[in-house]
Each structure stands twice: as structure tokens, then as C-alpha cells.
XYZ file of C-alpha atoms in Angstrom:
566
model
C 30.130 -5.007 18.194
C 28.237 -7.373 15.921
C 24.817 -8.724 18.006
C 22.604 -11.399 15.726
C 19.072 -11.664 17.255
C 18.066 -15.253 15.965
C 15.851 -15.141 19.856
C 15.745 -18.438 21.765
C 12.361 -19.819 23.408
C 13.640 -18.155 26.926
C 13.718 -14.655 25.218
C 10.494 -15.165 23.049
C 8.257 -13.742 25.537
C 10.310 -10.358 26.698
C 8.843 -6.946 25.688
C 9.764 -5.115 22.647
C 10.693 -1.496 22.858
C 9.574 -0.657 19.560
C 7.609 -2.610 17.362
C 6.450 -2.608 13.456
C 3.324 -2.686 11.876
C 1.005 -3.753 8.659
C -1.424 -3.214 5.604
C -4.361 -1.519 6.835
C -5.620 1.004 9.988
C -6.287 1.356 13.570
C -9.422 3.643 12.681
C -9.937 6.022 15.850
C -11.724 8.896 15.722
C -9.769 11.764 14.919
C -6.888 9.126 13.986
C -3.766 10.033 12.413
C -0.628 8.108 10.731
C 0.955 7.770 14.577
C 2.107 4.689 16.074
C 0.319 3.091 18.544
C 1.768 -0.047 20.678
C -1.095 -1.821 22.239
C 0.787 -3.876 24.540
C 0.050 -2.762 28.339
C 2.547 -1.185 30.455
C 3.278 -2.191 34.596
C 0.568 -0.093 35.465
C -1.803 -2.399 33.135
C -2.452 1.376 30.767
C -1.693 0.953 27.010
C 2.401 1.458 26.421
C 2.827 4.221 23.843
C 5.624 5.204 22.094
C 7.873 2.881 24.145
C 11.689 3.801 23.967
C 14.625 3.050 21.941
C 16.104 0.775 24.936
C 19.446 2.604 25.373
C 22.194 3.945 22.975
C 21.919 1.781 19.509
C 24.513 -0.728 18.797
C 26.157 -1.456 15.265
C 25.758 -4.839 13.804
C 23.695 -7.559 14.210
C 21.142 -9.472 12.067
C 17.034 -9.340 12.042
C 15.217 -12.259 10.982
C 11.966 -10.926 9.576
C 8.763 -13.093 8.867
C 5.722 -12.190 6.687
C 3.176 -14.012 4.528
C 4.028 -12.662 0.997
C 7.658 -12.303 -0.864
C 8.537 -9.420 -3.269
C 7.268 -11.019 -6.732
C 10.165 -9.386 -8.146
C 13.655 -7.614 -6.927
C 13.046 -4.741 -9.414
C 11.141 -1.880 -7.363
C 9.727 -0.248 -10.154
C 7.361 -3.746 -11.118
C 7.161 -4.358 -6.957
C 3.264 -4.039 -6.561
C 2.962 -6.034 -3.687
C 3.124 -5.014 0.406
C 5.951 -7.252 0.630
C 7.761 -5.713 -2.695
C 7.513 -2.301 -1.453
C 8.869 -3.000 1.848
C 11.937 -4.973 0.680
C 12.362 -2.747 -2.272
C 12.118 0.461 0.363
C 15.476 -0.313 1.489
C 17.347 -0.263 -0.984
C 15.982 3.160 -2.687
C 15.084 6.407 -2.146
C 13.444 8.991 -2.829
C 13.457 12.597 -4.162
C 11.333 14.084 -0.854
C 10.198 12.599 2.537
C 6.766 12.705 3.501
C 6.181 13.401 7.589
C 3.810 10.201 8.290
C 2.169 12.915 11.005
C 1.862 16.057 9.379
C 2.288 14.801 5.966
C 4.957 17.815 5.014
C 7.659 17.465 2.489
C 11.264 17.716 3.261
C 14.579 17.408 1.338
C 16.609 13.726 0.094
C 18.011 13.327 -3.100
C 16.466 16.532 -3.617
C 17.538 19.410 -1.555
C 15.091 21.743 -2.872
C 11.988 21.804 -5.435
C 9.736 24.508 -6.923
C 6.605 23.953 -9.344
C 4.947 26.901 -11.888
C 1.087 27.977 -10.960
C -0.350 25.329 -13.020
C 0.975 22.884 -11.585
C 3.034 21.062 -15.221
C 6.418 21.389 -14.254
C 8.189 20.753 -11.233
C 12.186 21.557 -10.839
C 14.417 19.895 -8.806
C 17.941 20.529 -7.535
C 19.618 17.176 -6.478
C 22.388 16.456 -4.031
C 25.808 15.956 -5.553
C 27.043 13.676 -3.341
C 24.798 10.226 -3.700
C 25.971 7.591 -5.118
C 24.449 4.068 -6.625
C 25.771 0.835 -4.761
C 27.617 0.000 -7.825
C 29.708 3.342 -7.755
C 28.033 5.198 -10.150
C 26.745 8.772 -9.582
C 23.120 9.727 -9.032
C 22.424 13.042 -11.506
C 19.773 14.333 -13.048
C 20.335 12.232 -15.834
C 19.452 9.454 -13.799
C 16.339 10.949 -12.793
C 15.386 11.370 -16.414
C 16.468 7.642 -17.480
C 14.844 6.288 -14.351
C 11.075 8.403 -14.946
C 11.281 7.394 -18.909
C 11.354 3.708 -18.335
C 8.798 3.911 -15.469
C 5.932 5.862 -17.567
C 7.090 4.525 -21.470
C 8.722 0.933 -20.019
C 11.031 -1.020 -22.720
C 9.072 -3.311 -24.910
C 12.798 -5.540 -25.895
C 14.034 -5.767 -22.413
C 10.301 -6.896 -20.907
C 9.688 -3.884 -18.930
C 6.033 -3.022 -19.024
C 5.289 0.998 -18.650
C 4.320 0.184 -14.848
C 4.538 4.052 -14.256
C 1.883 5.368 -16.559
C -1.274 5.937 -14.557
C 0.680 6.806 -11.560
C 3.042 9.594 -13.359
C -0.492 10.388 -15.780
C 0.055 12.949 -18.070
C 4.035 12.813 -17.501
C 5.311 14.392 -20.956
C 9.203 14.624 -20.518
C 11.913 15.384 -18.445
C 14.419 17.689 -19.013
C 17.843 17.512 -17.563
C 18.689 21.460 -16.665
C 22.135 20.679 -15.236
C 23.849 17.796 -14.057
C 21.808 17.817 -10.462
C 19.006 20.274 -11.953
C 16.557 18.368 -13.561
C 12.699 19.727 -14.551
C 10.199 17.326 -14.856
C 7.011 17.740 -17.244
C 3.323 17.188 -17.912
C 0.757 17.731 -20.418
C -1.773 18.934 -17.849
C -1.741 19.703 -14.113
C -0.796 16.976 -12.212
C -0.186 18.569 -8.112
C -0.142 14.516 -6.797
C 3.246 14.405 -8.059
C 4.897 16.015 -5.481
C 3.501 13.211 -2.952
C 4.801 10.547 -5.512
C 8.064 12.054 -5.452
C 7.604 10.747 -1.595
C 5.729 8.001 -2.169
C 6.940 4.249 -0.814
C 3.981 2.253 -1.878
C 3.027 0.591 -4.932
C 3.719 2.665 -8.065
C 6.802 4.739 -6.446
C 9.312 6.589 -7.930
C 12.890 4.330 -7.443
C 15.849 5.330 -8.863
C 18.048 2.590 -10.360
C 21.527 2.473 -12.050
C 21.967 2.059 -15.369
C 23.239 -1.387 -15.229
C 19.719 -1.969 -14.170
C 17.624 0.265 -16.603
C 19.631 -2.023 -19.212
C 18.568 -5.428 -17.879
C 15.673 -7.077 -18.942
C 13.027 -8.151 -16.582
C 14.077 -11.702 -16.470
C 17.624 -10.403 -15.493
C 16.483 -7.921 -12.683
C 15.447 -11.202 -10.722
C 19.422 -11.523 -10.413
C 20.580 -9.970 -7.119
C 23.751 -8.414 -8.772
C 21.581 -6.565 -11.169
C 19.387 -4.391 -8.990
C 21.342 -1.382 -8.028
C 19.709 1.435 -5.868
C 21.402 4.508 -3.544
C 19.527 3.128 -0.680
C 21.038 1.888 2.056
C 21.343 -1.796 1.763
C 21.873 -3.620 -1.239
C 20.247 -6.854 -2.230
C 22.523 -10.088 -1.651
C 20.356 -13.030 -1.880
C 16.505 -13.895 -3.375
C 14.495 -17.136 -3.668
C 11.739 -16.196 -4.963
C 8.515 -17.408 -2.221
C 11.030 -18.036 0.013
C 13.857 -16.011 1.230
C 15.210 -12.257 0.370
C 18.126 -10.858 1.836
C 19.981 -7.412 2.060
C 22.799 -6.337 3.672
C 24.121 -2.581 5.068
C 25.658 -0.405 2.583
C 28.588 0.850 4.255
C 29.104 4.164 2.527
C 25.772 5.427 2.751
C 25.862 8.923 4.364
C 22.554 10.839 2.475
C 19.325 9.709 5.193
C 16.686 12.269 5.158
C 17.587 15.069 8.003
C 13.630 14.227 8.981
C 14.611 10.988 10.204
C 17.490 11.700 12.309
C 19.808 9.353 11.505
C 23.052 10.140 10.142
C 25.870 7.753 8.361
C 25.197 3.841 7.518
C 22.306 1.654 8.845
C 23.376 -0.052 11.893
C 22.167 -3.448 10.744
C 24.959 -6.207 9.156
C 22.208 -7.571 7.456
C 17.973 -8.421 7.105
C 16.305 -12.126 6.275
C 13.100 -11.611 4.739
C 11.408 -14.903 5.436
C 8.224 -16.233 3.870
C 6.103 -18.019 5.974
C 1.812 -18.172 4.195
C 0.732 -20.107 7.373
C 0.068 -17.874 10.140
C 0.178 -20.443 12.706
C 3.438 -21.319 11.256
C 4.539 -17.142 11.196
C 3.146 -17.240 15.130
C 4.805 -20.184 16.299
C 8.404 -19.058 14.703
C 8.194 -16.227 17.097
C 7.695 -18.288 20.287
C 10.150 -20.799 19.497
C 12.917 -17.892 18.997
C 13.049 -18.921 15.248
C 12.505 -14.571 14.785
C 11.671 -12.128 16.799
C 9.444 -9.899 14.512
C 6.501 -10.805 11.937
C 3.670 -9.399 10.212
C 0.267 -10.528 9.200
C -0.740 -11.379 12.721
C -4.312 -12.928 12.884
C -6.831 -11.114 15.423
C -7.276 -14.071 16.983
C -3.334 -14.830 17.835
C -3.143 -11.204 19.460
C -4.197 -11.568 23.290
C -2.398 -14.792 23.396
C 1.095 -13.263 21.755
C 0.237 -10.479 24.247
C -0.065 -12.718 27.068
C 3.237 -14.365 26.196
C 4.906 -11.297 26.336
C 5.320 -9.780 22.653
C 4.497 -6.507 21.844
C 2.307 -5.794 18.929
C 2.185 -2.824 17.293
C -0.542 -0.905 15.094
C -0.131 1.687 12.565
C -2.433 3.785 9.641
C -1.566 2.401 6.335
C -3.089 5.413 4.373
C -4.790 5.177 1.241
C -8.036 2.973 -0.333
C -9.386 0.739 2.691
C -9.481 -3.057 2.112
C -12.840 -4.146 0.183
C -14.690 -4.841 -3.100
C -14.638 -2.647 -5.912
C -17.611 -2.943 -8.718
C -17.137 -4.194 -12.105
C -19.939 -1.593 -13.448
C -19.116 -3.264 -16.883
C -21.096 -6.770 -16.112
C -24.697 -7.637 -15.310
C -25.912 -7.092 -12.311
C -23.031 -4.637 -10.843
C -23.668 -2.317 -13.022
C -27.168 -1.634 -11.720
C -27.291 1.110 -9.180
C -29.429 -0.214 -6.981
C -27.043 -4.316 -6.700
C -24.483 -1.912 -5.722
C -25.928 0.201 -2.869
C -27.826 -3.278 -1.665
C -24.375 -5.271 -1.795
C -22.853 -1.883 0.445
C -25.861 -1.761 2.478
C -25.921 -4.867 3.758
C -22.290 -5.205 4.679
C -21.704 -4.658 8.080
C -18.687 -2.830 9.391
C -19.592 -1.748 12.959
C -20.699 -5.330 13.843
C -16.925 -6.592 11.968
C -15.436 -4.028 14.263
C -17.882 -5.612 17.528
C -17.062 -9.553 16.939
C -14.864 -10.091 14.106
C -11.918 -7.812 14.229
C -9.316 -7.558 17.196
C -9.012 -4.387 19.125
C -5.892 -2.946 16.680
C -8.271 -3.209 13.295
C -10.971 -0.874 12.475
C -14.288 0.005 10.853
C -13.802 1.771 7.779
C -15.542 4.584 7.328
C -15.092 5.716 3.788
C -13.341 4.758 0.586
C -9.859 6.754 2.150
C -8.520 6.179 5.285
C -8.464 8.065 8.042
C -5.526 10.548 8.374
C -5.763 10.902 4.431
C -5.749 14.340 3.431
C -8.853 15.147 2.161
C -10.703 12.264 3.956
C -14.705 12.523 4.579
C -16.586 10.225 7.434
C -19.260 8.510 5.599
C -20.192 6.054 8.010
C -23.703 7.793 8.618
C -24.988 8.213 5.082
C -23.794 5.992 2.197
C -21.806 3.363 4.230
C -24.413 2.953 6.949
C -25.478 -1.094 8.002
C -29.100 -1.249 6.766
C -30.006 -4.743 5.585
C -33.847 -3.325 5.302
C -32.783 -0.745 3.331
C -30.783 -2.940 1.079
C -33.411 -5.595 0.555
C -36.057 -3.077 -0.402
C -33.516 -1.949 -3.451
C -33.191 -5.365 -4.773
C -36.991 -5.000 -4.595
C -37.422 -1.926 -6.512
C -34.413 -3.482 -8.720
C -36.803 -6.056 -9.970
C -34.948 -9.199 -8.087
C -37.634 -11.204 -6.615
C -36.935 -14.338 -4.437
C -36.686 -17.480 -5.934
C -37.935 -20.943 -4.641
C -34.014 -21.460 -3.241
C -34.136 -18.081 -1.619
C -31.414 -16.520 -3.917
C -33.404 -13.674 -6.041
C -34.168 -13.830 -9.743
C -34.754 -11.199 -12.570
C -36.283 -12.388 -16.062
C -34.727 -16.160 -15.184
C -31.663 -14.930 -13.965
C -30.292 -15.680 -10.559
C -28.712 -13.029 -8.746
C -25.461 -14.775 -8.530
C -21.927 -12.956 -8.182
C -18.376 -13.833 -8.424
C -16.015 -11.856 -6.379
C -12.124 -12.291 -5.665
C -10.704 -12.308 -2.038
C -7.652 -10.993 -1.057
C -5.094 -13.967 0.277
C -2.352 -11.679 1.381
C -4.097 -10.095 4.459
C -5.145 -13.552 6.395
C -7.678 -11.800 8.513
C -9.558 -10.277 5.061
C -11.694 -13.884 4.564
C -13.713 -13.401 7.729
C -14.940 -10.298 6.542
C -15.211 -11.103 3.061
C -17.010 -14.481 4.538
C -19.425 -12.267 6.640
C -20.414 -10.273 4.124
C -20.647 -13.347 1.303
C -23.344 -14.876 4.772
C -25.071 -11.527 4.998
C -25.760 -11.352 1.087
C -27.038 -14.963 0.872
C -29.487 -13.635 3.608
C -30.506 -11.158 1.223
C -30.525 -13.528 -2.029
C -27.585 -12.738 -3.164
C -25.328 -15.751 -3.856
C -21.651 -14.793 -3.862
C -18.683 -16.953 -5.047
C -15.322 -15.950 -4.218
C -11.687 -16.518 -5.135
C -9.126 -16.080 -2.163
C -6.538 -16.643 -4.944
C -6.771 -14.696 -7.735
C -3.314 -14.091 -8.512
C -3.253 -16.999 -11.577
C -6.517 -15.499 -12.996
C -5.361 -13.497 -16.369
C -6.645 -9.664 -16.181
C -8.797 -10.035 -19.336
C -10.836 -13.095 -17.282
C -11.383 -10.956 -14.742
C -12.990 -8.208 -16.323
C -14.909 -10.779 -18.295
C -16.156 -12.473 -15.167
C -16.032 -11.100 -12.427
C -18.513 -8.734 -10.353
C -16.375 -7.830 -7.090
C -12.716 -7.381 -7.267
C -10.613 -7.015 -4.203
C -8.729 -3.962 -3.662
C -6.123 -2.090 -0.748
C -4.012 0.051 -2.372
C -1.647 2.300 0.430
C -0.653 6.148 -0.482
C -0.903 8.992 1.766
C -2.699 11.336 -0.879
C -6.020 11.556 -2.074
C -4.283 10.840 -5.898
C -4.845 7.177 -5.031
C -8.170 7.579 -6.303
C -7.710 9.172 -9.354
C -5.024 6.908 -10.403
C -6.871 3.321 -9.329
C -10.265 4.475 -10.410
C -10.144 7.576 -12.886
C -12.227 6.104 -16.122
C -9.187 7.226 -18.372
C -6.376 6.091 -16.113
C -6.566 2.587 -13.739
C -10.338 2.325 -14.452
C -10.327 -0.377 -11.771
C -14.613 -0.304 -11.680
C -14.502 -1.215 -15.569
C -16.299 1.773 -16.151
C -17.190 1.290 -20.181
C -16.261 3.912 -22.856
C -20.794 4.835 -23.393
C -21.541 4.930 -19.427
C -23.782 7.161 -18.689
C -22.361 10.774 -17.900
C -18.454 9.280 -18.147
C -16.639 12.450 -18.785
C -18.095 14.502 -16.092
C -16.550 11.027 -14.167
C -13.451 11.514 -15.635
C -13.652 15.346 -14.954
C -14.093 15.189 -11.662
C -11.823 12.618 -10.991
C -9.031 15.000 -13.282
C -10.021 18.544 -10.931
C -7.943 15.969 -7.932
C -4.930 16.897 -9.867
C -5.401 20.917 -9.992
C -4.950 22.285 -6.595
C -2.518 21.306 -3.866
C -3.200 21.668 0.393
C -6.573 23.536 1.930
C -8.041 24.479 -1.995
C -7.675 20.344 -2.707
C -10.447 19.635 0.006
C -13.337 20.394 -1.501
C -12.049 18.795 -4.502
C -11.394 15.737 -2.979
C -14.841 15.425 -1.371
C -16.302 15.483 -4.863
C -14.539 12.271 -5.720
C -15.664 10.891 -2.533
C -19.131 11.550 -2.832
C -18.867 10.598 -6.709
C -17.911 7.355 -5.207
C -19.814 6.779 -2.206
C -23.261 8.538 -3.213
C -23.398 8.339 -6.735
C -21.861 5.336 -8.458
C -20.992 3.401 -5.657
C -17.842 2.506 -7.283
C -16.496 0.887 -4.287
C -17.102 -1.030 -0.966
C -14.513 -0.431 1.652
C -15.042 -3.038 4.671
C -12.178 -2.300 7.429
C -8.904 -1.388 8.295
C -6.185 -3.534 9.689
C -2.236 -3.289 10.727
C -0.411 -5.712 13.003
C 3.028 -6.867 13.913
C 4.331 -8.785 17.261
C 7.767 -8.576 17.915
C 10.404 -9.893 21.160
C 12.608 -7.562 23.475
C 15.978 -6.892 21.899
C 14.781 -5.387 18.252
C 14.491 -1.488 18.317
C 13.801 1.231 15.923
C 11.847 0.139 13.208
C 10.471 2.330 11.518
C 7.148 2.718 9.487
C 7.230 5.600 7.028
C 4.501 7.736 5.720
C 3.024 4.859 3.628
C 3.358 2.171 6.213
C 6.682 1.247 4.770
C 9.418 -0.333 6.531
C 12.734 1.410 6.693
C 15.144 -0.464 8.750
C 18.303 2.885 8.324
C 17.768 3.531 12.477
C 16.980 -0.561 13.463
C 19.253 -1.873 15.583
C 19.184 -5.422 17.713
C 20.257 -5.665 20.998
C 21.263 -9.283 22.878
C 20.210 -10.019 26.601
């Protein structure tokens, strides 16, 4: 039976039985990466974990809205939320990663082992996967697939988009035709999470066709060839992406519980910036799921009938991150005034909708390894912050924005244009600074802005960056790896920075914790590298779409959705 859900205005406000969800957090205390539907059931109590809606039926197609489009088809240069959930569909992965518990079980790998150290992990693959073109998936294919991602290919346009995700990757050695061992230079224990991952910087395993194609080229459907299980039929770029079911596909992670082909013909990823636009496709019936829902669109979506959903995207929380390589961020004291006076528990009382959060650290809740600083170095204290711009030396001028030696205290920060409800925090905080003295000037857009100008220029970069492992630190703000705070080769102490960042990558489970604490409190206390301001993930969605599922890094992976008519 083939069902396509394109909903009309009479369906628009039925009740989904299971919903997807978005970039950032619901942050409850105690939280963890479980879904959480905050429509209301009959009896007017929240519905969670709402059912499948009956026995699933093959076929079908799912119109799906969001505000971004994958910038490119190739997973491996993917870096945005919209990449990585397109691209997530048509890979996989070595392991799965449990989105509760966070434990490892088999996929293309069927079982791994690593020595004490920590440099070499060993993997035996299943013999039976195959690319969408045919071809078989071998260790070989793991080895040509993790060369290109950490080395890249200067004549076909591939950058080395791998290297400070796969750090001190050294080689990798095929053992056997599905044994293959992979290698570092020193320990590197986040790499059995990245073997997982689904987020920016994953592991995806293309066919050769595609490792031979230049960038340019891998913006041509035909030439981006995964073992996922739908392929890629149709892209314009901004605009539309399209995949369809893979009909051979039998290899699904046993953790999921799905066995043979997706049950979905086909998916339309639709692009839709204007979120009045996104919200008013979904009442007319134009489709019947979206993300990048606004907090203010919620209760009336609600109202209507839709079902929104919630879930932890795990990793960095959405916020500024220091440039400690330009005047005045990299004075202690701007720093801790700027974090001071921004204001997350009053976001969380009249800003943000009842699915977003307060962030409470530089990590999400749920992380592993995640610390509650919301009482110490991310505490709301505009006194506080005003008195260090005092003892800073930044005086306020006639115009009420502070001076030092003839220099205003004036900062330009960038904004982040692909979660829509980001500027009214961003535009709180930019208020509560100007209160202060501080004048703040920031880019929603800064995608045209070339990296070099940035550095150059700006004081306050915006950051979210999803992974459910403490590594996303070390690889977005390690001094000798992303070095996202600009942190400059004669600051003050930097290899006991880069040391402590490096000890993340030594120890795996219970001995990482204290480890990973370290890091936080290097961050939080001592160079304030970072300003996390809240958490946020929201879809609405109509009665008839079921299954979707959001994996351990917020992910979508549409193998067990199914659509349903009425």
C-alpha cells in the first residue's frame, strides 16, 4: 500500500502520535537525551511517549520543512543541522550510540576492541553491506573513507574536514578484508563515540565513485553513494533535497528494532527561512512536520491541534564564545562581566517557551561528564559584573558606554541565523550589556564573512555544536586543535591549556569524570572561554506521521517512519 501524506487544512489540526525534534535542550533537572511530547493528553496531563498508531504501513511520502538546506550533498563537508540530518540517511555508521544510556552497540561493525592506551582500535565489519551503487563495504573502504576525511584531496577540492575531529589519527591498517585497525599517535578514547557520532564532523562511509569526485561534482545527486538506507535523488541547493528508500537495505542496527528496508517511498526536504511561512505550511496541509518552531508559535500550533515535540541535542549549548586574541576579550575581567550580566534564568522566565531551557554550563545536560554551574561561574549578577569592568579600568563615558585610555568598550559579535529563536536572547543580552556600557554589534548572518575577518574582528562568535561526548570540547576549543577562542601561540600558561584539554582523550567511562570537570572548570572558572545562554529543540507535526526518530545526537533517522492516511 503506497499512502502520501501531503495533509489537507481538515487534517492540519489532528494529533500526532510521534513527533520530531531540534538543535538545542529541554534542560530539566536531572534531564536526559529522552523524548518528551509536550502536547496534553484527554485528561489535560502532558502526553509522553505517545504510540506508534497501529501496525506501520509501507509506502508513502513525508514532506519535511526546516529553515536551513544541507550546504552540500557530501556528508563528510555537511557541517550544518540540516546537512547532518539529510546526510544521516543515507549513511551509517560503524557503532550506535543508545541516546539514553549512551552504550555502544554493533552496525557495520559487529564487534570492536581497543589496546590500554587507548591508540588503536580494531574492528571486525559485517560482510554483507553493500553501497547503493553495488559495490561492497570492506575494510578497505573504511581505510579510503578515514584517509580523505583527516588528509582531504588538495586536486579534487576536498579540504581535510576530519582533522581535529579524528586528532592524532596516524593510519589505518586494513587487517583483512572486514578486519580493519585504526591508528593514532597518542590516546585518543573519543573515538569510539565518533565511530557513533551523527553530528557535524562524523564518520560517513562513501563509495569510491565518490572518494574520486571532486567537491564540485559531489553536489551531483548520482555521485554521492552511501550504504544507508535511502539514496539521494534530487538537490536544489536552498531549496529542495530529496531521497528515496533503498530497497535492498537489510543491515539497521539490532538497537533500533527495525529490520529490512525503510518503509518510506520517499522524503522532501523543503526549505522554508521564514518561520511564519514554515508555520503556516503546516496549517494549510502544505506538510505535516517542521522544525525551527518559534516559542511564540507553540501554544497556538498546540491549540490547533499539532503536537510538538522536544528533545536533548547533546553537546556545547547555544552562545558566544571569546576571541581571547583581540582587545578587550582577552581581558579576564570583559569576559566574566559580559557572562555575568547575561541572564539565563530570566530568558528561561519571559523569553523562552516552556520546551527551551536555561543552560547551565558549557555541556548540556545528559552529557557524560556534565557539571551544573549555574550557582558559581554562570550565575546572573549584573552588580557583580559592573564592579569588574570597574576594577578592569572601563569607566563610563559621557554616552554611557565605558572607556579605557580613549577607547570605547565597543564589541562585535556574530548571531546565529539558523536557530530563529537565538536573536531574542542574543538581543537581551546585547540590551543588558548596553546597561552596563558595553556596546555590542552583531551579525545574524555571518555565513559570507571569510574566517580570517573574523578572527581579525570579531570579539563574540556564535557557537552550538551537537555530540553526545565530552570530546566536543577538546576538538572545538583545544588551543592545538579547533582553537575556536583564538587562543594565541604566547598566552599565558597555553600548554597546561592544551594539556588539560589533551588528558579528555586518556580515559574512557567513570575515570573520564574527573577529567572532564577539569575542562569545565578551565572553561567556566578560569578563562571563561565561553558563554553558553540556553537550550532549545522543537518540532510540530499533524496526525498520520509516526516513528521518527531522533538518534543519540538529535539526528533524524527516518528507517522506522511511516505515514498513515485518515
Amino acid at each position: 500500500m503506497s499512502t502520501d501524506l501531503t495533509v489537507t487544512s481538515a487534517r492540519a489540526g489532528a494529533l500526532l502520535s510521534s513527533a520530531p525534534s531540534r538543535r538545542g535542550f529541554l534542560a530539566l533537572a536531572g534531564a536526559t537525551a529522552s523524548l518528551l511530547l509536550i502536547g496534553c493528553g484527554p485528561d489535560g496531563e502532558p502526553a509522553v511517549g505517545a504510540g506508534s498508531g497501529g501496525a506501520p504501513v509501507k509506502g508513502g511520502t513525508l514532506k519535511f520543512a526546516w529553515l536551513g538546506a544541507p550546504e552540500s550533498l557530501d556528508p563528510q563537508i555537511n557541517s550544518s543541522f540540516a546537512g547532518a540530518n539529510f546526510s544521516n540517511n543515507i549513511v551509517d555508521r560503524l557503532l550506535f550510540q543508545d541516546r539514553d544510556s549512551g552504550e555502544f552497540s554493533p552496525w557495520l561493525a559487529t564487534k570492536w576492541e581497543h589496546n590500554d592506551d587507548l591508540t588503536e582500535y580494531t574492528f571486525t565489519l559485517r560482510e554483507d553491506v553493500t553501497f547503493s551503487d553495488g559495490t561492497k563495504f570492506n575494510a578497505t573502504s573504511v581505510k579510503n573513507n578515514l584517509d580523505q576525511f583527516f588528509h582531504g584531496d588538495e586536486a579534487l577540492g576536498i579540504l581535510p574536514n576530519g582533522k581535529s575531529y579524528l586528532g592524532p589519527y596516524k593510519e589505518t591498517e586494513v587487517v583483512g578484508d572486514y578486519v580493519v585497525k585504526v591508528r593514532f599517535t597518542a590516546p585518543n578514547a573519543s573515538f569510539l563515540q565518533l565511530s557513533a557520532h551523527s553530528g557535524t564532523g562524523n564518520i560517513s562511509f562513501l563509495a569510491d565513485k565518490t572518494l574520486k569526485s571532486s567537491a564540485e561534482d559531489r553536489l551531483k545527486p548520482e555521485n554521492v553513494i552511501g550504504t544507508g538506507p535511502f539514496t539521494v535523488t534530487e538537490y536544489e541547493p536552498k531549496v529542495r533535497t530529496v531521497i528515496v528508500r533503498r530497497d535492498d537495505y537489510k543491515w539497521a542496527p539490532a538497537a533500533l528494532g527495525h529490520e529490512g528496508p525503510a518503509y518510506l517511498d520517499k522524503i522532501e526536504f523543503i526549505t522554508i527561512p521564514e518561520a511564519s511561512v514554515r508555520v503556516g505550511a503546516l496549517q494549510s496541509g502544505d506538510v505535516p512536520a517542521a522544525f525551527d518552531i518559534l516559542p511564540t508559535d507553540e501554544k497556538v500550533l498546540t491549540a490547533q491541534g499539532f503536537e510538538l515535540t522536544a528533545r536533548i541535542n547533546p553537546g556545547f549549548t547555544l552562545g558566544w564564545q571569546f576571541n581571547l586574541s583581540l582587545a578587550p576579550t582577552n581581558d579576564i575581567n570583559v569576559r566574566r562581566a559580559i557572562v555575568a550580566a547575561t541572564d539565563r534564568p530570566g530568558f528561561k522566565k519571559t523569553l523562552l517557551s516552556d520546551s527551551e531551557g536555561e543552560a547551565r554550563s558549557v555541556l548540556t545536560d545528559g552529557v557524560p561528564g556534565f557539571v551544573d554551574y549555574s550557582q558559581g561561574a554562570l550565575k546572573y549578577d549584573l552588580d557583580l559584573a559592573k564592579k569588574l569592568l570597574d576594577d578592569a579600568g572601563w569607566q563610563p563615558g559621557a554616552d554611557g558606554i565605558r572607556e579605557k585610555d580613549g577607547v570605547k568598550l565597543k564589541l562585535k559579535g556574530t548571531g546565529n541565523i539558523l536557530v530563529p529563536d537565538a536573536r531574542v536572547t542574543y538581543e537581551a543580552t546585547q540590551a543588558a550589556l548596553k546597561s552596563i556600557g558595553v556596546d555590542v554589534e552583531i551579525v545574524f548572518d555571518p555565513r559570507n564573512i571569510p574566517a580570517e575577518q573574523l578572527t581579525a574582528e570579531y570579539h563574540l562568535a556564535n557557537i552550538n555544536r551537537g555530540r553526545n561526548d565530552v570530546a566536543v570540547l577538546n576538538t572545538q576549543l583545544n588551543p592545538d586543535r579547533g582553537n575556536g577562542a583564538v587562543i594565541p601561540a604566547d598566552f599565558p600558561d597555553r600548554a597546561r591549556i592544551v594539556k588539560t584539554f589533551d588528558a579528555l582523550d586518556t580515559a574512557i567511562g567513570a575515570a573520564q569524570a574527573p577529567l572532564a570537570k577539569a575542562v569545565q572548570d578551565l572553561i567556566h572558572e578560569e578563562l571563561v572561554l565561553v558563554d553558553p545562554q540556553f537550550q532549545t529543540s522543537q518540532v510540530a507535526a499533524a496526525k498520520g506521521v509516526h516513528n521518527i526518530y531522533l538518534d543519540a545526537a538529535d539526528r533524524l533517522i527516518f528507517l522506522d517512519t511511516w505515514v498513515s492516511g485518515t
